[in-house]
GROMACS .gro file of C-alpha atoms in nm:
model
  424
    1UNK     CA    1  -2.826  -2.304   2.817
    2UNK     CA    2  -2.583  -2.399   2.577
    3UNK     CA    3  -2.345  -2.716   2.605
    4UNK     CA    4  -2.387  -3.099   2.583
    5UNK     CA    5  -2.490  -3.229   2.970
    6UNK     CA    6  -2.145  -3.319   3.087
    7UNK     CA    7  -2.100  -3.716   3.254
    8UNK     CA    8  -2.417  -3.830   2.984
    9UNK     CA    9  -2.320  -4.095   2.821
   10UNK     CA   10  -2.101  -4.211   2.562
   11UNK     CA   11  -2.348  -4.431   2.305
   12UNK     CA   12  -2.566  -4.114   2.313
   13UNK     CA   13  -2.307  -3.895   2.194
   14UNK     CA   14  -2.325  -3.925   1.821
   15UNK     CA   15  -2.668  -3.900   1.828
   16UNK     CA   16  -2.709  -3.581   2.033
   17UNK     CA   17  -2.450  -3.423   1.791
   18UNK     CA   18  -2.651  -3.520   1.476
   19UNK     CA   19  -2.979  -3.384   1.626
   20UNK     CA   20  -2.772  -3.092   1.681
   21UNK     CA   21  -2.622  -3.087   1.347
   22UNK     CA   22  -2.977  -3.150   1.199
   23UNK     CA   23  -3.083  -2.816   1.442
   24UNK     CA   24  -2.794  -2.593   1.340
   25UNK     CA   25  -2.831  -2.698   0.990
   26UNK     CA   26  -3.195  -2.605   0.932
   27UNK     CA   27  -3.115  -2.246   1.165
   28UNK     CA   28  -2.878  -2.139   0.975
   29UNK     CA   29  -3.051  -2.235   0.636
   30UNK     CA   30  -3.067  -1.923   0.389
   31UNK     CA   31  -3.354  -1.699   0.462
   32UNK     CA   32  -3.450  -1.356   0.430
   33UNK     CA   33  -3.335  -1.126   0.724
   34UNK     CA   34  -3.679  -0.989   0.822
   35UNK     CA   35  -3.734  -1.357   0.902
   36UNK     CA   36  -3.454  -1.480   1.059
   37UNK     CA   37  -3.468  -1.602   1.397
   38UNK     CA   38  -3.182  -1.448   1.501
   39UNK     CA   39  -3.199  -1.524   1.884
   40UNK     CA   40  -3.282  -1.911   1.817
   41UNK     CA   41  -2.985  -1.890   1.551
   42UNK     CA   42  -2.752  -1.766   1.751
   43UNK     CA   43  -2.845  -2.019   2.070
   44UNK     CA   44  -2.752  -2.256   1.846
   45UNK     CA   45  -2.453  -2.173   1.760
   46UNK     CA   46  -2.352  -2.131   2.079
   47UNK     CA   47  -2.421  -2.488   2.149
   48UNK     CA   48  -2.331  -2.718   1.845
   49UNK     CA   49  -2.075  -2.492   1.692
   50UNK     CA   50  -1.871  -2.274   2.002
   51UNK     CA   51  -1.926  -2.489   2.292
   52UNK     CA   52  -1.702  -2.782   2.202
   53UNK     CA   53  -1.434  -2.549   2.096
   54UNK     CA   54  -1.499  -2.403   2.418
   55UNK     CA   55  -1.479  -2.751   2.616
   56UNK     CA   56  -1.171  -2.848   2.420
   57UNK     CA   57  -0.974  -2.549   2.559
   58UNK     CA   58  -1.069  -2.628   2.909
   59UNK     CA   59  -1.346  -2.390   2.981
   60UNK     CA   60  -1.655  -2.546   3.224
   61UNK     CA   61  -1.988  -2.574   3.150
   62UNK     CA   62  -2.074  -2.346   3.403
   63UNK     CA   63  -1.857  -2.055   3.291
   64UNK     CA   64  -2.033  -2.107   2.960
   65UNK     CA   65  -2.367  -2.070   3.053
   66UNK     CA   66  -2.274  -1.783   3.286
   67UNK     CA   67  -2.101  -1.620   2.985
   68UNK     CA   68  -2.382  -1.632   2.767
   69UNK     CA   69  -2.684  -1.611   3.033
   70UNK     CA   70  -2.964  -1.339   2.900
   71UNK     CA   71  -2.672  -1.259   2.582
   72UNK     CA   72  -2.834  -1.182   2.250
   73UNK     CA   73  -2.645  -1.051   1.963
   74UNK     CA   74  -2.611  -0.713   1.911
   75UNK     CA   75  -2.769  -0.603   1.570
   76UNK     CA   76  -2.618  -0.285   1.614
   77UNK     CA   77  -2.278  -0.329   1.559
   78UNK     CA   78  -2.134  -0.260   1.232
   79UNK     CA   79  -1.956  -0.493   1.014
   80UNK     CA   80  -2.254  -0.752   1.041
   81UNK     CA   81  -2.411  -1.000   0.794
   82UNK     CA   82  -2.765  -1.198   0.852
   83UNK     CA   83  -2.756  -1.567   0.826
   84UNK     CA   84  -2.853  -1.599   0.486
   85UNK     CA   85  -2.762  -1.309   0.359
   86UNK     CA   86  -2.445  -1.205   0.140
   87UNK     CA   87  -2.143  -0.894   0.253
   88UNK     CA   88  -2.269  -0.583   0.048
   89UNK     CA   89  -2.004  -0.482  -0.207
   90UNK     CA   90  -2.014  -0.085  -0.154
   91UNK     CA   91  -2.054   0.102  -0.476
   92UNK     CA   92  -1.758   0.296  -0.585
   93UNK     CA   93  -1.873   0.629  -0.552
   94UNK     CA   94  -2.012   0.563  -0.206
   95UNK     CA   95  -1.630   0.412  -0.075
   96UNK     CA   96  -1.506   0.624   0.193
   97UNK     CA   97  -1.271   0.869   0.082
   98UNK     CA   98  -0.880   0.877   0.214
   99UNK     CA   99  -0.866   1.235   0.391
  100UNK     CA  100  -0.579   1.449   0.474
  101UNK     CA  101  -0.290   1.339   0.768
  102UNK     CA  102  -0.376   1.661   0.881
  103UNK     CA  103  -0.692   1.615   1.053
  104UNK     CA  104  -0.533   1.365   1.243
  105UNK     CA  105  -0.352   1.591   1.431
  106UNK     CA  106  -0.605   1.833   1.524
  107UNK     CA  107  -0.535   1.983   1.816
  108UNK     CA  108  -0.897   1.936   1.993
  109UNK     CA  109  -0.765   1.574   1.977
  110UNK     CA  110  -0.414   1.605   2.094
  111UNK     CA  111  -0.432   1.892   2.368
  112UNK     CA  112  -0.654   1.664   2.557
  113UNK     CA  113  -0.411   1.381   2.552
  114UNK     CA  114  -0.064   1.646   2.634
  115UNK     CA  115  -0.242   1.831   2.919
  116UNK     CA  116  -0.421   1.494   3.039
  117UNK     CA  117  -0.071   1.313   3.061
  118UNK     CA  118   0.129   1.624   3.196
  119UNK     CA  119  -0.110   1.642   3.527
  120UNK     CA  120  -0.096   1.251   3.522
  121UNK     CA  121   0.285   1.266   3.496
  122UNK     CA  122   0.309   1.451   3.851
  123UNK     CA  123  -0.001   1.245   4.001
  124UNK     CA  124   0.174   0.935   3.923
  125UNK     CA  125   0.535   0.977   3.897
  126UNK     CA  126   0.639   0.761   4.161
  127UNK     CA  127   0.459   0.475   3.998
  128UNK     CA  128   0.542   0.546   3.608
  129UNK     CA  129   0.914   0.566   3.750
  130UNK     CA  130   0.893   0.190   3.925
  131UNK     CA  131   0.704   0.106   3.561
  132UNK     CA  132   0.964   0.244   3.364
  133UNK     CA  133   1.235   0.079   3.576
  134UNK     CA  134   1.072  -0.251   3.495
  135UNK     CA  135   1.003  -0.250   3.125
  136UNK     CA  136   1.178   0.028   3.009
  137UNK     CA  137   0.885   0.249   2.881
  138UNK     CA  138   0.894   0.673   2.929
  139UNK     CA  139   0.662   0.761   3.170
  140UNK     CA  140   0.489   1.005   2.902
  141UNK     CA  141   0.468   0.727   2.611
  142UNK     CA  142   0.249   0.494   2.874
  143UNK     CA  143   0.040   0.791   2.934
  144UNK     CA  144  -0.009   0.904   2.551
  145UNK     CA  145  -0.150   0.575   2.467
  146UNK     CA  146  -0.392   0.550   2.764
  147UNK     CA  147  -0.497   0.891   2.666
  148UNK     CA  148  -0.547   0.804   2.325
  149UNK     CA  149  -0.732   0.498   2.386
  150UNK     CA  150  -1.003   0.578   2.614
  151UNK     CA  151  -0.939   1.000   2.731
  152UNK     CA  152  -0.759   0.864   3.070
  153UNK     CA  153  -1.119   0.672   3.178
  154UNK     CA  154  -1.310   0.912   2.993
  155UNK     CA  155  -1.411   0.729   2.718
  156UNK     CA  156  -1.709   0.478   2.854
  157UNK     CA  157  -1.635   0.100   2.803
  158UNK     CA  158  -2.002   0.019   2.852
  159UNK     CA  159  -2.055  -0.264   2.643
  160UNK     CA  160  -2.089  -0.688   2.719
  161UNK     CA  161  -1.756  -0.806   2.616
  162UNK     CA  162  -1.907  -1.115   2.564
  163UNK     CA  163  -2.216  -0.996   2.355
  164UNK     CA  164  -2.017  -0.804   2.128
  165UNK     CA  165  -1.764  -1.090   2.081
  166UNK     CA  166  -2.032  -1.324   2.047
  167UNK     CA  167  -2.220  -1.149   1.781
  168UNK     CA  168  -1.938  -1.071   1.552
  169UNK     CA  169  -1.784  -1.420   1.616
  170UNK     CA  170  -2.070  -1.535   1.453
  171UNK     CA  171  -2.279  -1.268   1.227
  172UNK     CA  172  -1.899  -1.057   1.115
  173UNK     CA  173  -1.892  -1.010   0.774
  174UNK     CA  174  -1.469  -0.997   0.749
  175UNK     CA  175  -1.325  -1.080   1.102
  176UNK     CA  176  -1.511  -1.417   1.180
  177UNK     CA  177  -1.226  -1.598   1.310
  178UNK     CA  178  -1.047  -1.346   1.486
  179UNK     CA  179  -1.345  -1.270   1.674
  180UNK     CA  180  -1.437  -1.641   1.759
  181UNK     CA  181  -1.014  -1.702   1.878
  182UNK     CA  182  -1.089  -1.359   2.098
  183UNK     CA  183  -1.414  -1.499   2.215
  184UNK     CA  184  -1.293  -1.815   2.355
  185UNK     CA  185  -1.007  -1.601   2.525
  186UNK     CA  186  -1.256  -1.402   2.693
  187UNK     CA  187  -1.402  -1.753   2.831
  188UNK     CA  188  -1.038  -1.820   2.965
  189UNK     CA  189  -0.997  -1.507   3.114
  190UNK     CA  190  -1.333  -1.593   3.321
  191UNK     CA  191  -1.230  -1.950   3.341
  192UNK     CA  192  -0.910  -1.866   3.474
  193UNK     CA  193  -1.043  -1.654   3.768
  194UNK     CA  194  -0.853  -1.356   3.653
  195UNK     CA  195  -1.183  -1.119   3.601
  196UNK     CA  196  -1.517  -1.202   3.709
  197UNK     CA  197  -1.774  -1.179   3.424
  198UNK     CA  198  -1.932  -0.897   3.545
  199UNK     CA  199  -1.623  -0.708   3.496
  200UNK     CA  200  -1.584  -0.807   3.128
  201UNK     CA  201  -1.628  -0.487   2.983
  202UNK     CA  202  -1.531  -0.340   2.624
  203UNK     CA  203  -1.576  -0.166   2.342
  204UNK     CA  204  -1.760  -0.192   2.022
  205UNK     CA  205  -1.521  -0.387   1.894
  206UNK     CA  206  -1.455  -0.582   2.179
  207UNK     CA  207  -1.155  -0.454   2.341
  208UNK     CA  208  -1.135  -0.456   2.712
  209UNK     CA  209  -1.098  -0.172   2.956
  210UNK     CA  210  -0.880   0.142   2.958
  211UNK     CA  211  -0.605   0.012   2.751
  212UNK     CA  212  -0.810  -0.150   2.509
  213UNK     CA  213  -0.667  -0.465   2.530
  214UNK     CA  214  -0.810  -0.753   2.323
  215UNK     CA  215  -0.906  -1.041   2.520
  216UNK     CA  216  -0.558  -1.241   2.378
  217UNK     CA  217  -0.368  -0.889   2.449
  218UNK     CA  218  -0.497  -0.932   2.816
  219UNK     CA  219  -0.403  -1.274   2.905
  220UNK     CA  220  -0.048  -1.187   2.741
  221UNK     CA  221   0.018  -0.811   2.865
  222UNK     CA  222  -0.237  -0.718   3.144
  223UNK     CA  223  -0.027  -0.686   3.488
  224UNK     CA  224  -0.143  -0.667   3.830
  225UNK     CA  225   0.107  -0.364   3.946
  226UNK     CA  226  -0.097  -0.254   4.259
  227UNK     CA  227  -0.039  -0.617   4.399
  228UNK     CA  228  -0.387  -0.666   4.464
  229UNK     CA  229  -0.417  -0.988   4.288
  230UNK     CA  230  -0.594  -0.893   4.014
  231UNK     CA  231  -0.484  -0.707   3.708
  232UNK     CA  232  -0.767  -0.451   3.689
  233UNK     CA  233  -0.739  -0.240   3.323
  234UNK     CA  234  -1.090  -0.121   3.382
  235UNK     CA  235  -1.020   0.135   3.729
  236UNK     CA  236  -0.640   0.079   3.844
  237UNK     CA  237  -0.409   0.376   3.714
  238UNK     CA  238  -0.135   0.137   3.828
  239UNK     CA  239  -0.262  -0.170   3.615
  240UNK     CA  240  -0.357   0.053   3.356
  241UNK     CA  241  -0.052   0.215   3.279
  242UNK     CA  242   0.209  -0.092   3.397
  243UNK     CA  243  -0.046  -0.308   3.151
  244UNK     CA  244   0.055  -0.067   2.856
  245UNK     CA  245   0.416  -0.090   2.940
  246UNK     CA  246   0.420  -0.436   2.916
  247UNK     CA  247   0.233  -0.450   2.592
  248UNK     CA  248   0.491  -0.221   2.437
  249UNK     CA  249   0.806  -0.355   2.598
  250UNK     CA  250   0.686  -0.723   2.531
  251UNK     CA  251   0.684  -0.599   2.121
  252UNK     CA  252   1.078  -0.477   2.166
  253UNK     CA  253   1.058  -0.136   2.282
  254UNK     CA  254   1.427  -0.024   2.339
  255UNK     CA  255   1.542   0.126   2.645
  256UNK     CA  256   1.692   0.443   2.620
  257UNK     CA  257   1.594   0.485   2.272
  258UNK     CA  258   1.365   0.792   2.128
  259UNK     CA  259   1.059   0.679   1.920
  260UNK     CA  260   1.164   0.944   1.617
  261UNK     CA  261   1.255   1.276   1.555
  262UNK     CA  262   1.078   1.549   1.270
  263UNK     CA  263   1.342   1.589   0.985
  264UNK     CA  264   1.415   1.799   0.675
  265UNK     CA  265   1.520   1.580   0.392
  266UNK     CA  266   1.692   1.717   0.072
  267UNK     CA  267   1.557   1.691  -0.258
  268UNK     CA  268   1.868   1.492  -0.309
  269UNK     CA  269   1.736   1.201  -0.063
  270UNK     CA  270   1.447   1.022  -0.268
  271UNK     CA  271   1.120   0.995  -0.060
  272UNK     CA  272   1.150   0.599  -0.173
  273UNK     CA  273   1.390   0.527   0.047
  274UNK     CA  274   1.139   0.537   0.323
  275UNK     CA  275   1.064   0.180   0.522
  276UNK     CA  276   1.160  -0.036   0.829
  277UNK     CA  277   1.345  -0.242   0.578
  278UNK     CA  278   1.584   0.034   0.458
  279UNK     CA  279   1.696   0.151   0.757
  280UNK     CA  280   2.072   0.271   0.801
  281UNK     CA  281   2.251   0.433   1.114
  282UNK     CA  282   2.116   0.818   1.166
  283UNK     CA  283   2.472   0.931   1.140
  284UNK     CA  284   2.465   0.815   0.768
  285UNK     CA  285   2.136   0.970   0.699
  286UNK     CA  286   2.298   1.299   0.865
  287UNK     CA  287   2.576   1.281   0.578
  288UNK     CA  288   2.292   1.249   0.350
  289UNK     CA  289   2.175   1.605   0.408
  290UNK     CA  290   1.886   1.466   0.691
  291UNK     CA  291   1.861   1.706   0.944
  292UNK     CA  292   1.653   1.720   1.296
  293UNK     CA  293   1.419   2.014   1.258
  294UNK     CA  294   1.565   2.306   1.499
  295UNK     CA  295   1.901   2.233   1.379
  296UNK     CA  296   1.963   2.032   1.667
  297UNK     CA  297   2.224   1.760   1.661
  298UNK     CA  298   2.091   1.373   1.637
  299UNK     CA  299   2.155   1.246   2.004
  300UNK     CA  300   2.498   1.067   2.066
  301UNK     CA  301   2.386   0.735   2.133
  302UNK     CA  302   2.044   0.798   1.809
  303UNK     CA  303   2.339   0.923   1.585
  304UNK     CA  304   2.477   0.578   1.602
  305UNK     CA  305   2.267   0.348   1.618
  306UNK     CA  306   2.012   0.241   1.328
  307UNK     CA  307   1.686   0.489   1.183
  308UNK     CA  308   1.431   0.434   0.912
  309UNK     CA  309   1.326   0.747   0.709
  310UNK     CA  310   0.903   0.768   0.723
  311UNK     CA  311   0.741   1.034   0.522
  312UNK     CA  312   0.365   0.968   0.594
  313UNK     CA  313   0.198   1.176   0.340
  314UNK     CA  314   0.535   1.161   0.057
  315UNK     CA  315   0.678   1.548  -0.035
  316UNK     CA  316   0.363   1.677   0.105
  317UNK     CA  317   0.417   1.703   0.471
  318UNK     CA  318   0.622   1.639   0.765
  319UNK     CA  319   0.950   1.410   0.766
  320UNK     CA  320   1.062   1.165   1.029
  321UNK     CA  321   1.363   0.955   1.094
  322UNK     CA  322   1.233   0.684   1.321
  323UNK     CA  323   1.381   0.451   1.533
  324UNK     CA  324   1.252   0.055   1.634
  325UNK     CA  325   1.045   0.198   1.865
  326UNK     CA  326   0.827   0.364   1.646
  327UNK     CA  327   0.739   0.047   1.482
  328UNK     CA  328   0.683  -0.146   1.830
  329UNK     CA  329   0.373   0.180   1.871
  330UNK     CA  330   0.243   0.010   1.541
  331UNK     CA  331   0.204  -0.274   1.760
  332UNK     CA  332  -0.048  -0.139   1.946
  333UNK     CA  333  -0.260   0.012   1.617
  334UNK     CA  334  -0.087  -0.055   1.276
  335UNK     CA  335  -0.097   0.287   1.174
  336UNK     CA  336   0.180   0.486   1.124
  337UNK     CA  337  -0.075   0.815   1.189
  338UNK     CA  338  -0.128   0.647   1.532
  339UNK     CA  339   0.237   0.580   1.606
  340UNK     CA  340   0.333   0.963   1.507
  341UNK     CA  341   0.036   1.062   1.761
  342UNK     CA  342   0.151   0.914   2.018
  343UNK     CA  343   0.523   0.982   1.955
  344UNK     CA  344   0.434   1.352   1.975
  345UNK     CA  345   0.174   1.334   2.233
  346UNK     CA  346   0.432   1.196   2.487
  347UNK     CA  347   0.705   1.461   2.384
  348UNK     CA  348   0.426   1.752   2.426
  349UNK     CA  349   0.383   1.560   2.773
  350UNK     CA  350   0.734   1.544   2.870
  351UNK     CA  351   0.878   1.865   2.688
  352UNK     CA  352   0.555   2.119   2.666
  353UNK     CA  353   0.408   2.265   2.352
  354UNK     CA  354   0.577   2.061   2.056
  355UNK     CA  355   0.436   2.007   1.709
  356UNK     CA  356   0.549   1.938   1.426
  357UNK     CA  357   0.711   2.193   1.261
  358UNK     CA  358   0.620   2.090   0.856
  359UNK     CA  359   0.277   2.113   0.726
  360UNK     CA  360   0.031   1.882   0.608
  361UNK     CA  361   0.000   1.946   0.215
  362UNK     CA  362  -0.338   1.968   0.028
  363UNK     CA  363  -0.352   1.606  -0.022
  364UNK     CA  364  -0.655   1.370   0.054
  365UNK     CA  365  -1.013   1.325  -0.117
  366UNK     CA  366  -0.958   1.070  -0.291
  367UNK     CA  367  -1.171   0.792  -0.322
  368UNK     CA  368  -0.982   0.473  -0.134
  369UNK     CA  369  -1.154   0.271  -0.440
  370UNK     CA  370  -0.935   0.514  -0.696
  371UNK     CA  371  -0.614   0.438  -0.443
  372UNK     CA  372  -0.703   0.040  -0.462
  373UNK     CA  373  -0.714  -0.012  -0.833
  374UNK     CA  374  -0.362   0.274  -0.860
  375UNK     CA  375  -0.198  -0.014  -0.632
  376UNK     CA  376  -0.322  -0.321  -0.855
  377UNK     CA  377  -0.162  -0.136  -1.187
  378UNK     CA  378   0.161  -0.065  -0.986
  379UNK     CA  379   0.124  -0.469  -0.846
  380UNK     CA  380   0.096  -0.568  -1.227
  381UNK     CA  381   0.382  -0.410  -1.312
  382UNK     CA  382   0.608  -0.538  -1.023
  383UNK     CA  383   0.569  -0.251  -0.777
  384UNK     CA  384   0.500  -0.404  -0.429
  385UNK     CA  385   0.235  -0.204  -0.235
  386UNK     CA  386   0.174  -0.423   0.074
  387UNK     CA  387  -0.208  -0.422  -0.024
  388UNK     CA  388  -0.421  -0.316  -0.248
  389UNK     CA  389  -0.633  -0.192   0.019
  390UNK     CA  390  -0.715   0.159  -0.120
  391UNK     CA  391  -0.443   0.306   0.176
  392UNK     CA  392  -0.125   0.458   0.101
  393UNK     CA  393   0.110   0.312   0.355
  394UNK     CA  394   0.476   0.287   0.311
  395UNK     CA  395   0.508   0.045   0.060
  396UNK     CA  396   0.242   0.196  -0.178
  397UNK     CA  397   0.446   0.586  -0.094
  398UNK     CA  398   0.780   0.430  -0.221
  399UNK     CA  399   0.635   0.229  -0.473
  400UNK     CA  400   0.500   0.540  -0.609
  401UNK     CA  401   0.783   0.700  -0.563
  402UNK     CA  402   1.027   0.419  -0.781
  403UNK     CA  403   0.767   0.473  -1.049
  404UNK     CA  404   0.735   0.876  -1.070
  405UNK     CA  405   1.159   0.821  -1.113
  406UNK     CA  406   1.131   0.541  -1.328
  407UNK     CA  407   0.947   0.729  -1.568
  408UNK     CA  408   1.118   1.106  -1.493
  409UNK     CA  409   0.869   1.254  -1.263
  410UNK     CA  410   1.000   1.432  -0.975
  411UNK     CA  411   0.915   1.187  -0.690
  412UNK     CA  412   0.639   1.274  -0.442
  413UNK     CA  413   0.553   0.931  -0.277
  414UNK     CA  414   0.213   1.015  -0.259
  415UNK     CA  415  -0.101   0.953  -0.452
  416UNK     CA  416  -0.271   1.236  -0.652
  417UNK     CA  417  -0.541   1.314  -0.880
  418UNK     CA  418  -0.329   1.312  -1.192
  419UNK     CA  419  -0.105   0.976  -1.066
  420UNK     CA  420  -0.444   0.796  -1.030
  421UNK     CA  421  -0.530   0.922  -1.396
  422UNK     CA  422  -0.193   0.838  -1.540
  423UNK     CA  423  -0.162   0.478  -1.375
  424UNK     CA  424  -0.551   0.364  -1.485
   0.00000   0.00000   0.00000
């Protein structure tokens, strides 16, 4: 089992962590995959390498071992690199390619989370009413994310939290550190006595239970509603959906606020004013011409308080004015896609049949690698773009935007075929 006997002692210390050194050393020493020892590797690492981390942060030996007992990494999961061996740079043709919003919002995947959370809603609406008493969270936004994540319990959470974590703490090709900091929360989540081990279950990518909490998320946002002692996000509705609730209101979310409404926004209104850092108060973007789809007035209390315009795929498809809110669902996944999901999941839940009224252009197919090296030119010449990461988020739509103005296109905040061309 991994870990230095505790009570041996002290003169023998340095030398038992040389011999280990030595050990991990010649383990992890380059060598073709086929030949690699992984087991014996990764045994090692546990030991020399996690373990005193481990130990530092107050975790026993015997939580540890019982951790790790019978774990061996899981070759499976994606994202992985040998000992030895060097992250494969994907060839450009072979680079995913950045699809339409559109599919997004197919409805196979959203009337499964609106019908889901409308029975739910009556099931449980003596609890989501205590819930949203306490933190301040609709009813039918807790219930859009659980659907989302994990199909209301649906979705199997089948894996070894602690395998997973452990093999991508130490064989991930990009997320190394994150995964070791969420592996060594697991351990204090054990250590603590707040889940047994057995209970530690997740996904792929190591997120626990129905929420899909990582194990940090959990020890910060994970609630024991039902009173039982234990906050169970694996089979308690109650935990689950108080759990979520606290995630969101612990990011900000604002009581009595809307997350965003669908909008119609003039050609007069440039598509680069969109952003969380050019927000103004809805009333103003009303006397801009910014109208609520339906031609229904902007709530009293929306109208004066502060909105951000968000126009997720530029002149090519639906329009939003968004509140703080909307950016406190980007807590939860940072993808504005993911946020508008479950912003109109929980208004199909609470309201019936919405969708969004605008359509989703023809845009899409290109290759993210084409995107990535359109956001380095528009870097180099001052334009910032967040990341040249080969995704169009905000800052790359109104950076696009500036530039189709700047040089007397008619802005559509969105990458094309022939912008990609023109900014190579």
């Amino acid at each position: 089992m991994a870990g230095r006997p505790e009570g041996g002692e002290g003169r023998h210390r340095k030398t038992v962590s040389a011999l280990l050194s030595i050990a991990l050393a010649f383990l992890l020493a380059p060598i073709p995959a086929s030949a690699a020892r992984i087991d014996d590797q990764f045994r090692a690492w546990l030991q020399a390498d996690l373990w005193p981390d481990a130990k530092a942060k107050g975790i026993a030996q015997k939580t540890f071992d019982a951790a790790f007992a019978g774990v061996t990494p899981n070759l499976k999961l994606p994202d992985l690199v040998m000992p030895g061996e060097k992250p494969q740079v994907p060839k450009v043709q072979h680079q995913a390619e950045f699809g339409s919003p559109a599919s997004y919002f197919a409805e196979k995947t959203l009337a499964p989370v609106a019908t889901g959370g409308h029975a739910r809603a009556g099931q449980y609406a003596s609890t989501l009413a205590k819930i949203e008493k306490r933190y301040g969270v609709p009813g039918a936004v807790v219930l859009a994310v659980w659907g989302r994540e994990t199909g209301y319990g649906a979705a199997a959470i089948r894996y070894d939290a602690f395998q997973v974590l452990g093999t991508r703490a130490f064989l991930s090709a990009s997320k190394r550190d994150m995964y070791r900091t969420e592996l060594l929360a697991a351990l204090e989540i054990v250590q603590k006595g707040l889940e047994p081990k057995g209970a530690m279950k997740s996904s792929w990518a190591g997120a626990l239970g129905q929420p899909q909490f990582m194990p940090t998320s959990f020890l910060k946002h994970a609630v024991d509603f039902d009173g039982d002692g234990r906050a169970d996000i694996w089979n308690s509705a109650s935990d689950i959906m108080a759990s979520i609730a606290s995630y969101l209101a612990d990011y900000g979310w604002v009581k009595g606020r809307d997350w965003g409404f669908e909008v119609t926004v003039p050609d007069s209104v440039s598509c680069s004013l969109e952003g969380p850092d050019r927000g103004r108060r809805i009333a103003d973007w009303a006397k801009l011409g910014v109208a609520r789809v339906g031609g229904k007035a902007f709530p009293a209390n929306e109208a004066r308080a502060e909105g951000f315009l968000m126009m997720p795929a530029g002149r090519h498809g639906p329009a939003f004015i968004v509140t703080p809110n909307f950016y406190v669902l980007k807590e939860y996944n940072t993808s504005d896609l993911y946020a508008l999901f479950i912003g109109l999941s929980a208004d199909r839940i609470a309201d019936g049949d919405r969708r969004f009224s605008a359509d989703w252009g023809a845009v899409g197919g290109l290759y993210r690698s084409d995107i990535a090296a359109m956001q380095r030119v528009l870097e180099k010449k001052g334009y910032d773009v967040g990341s040249a990461d080969g995704l169009p988020g905000f800052k790359t739509r109104r950076s696009i935007g500036e530039w189709q103005e700047k040089n007397g296109m008619a802005a559509t905040c969105f990458p094309d075929e022939r912008l990609v061309e023109a900014l190579k």
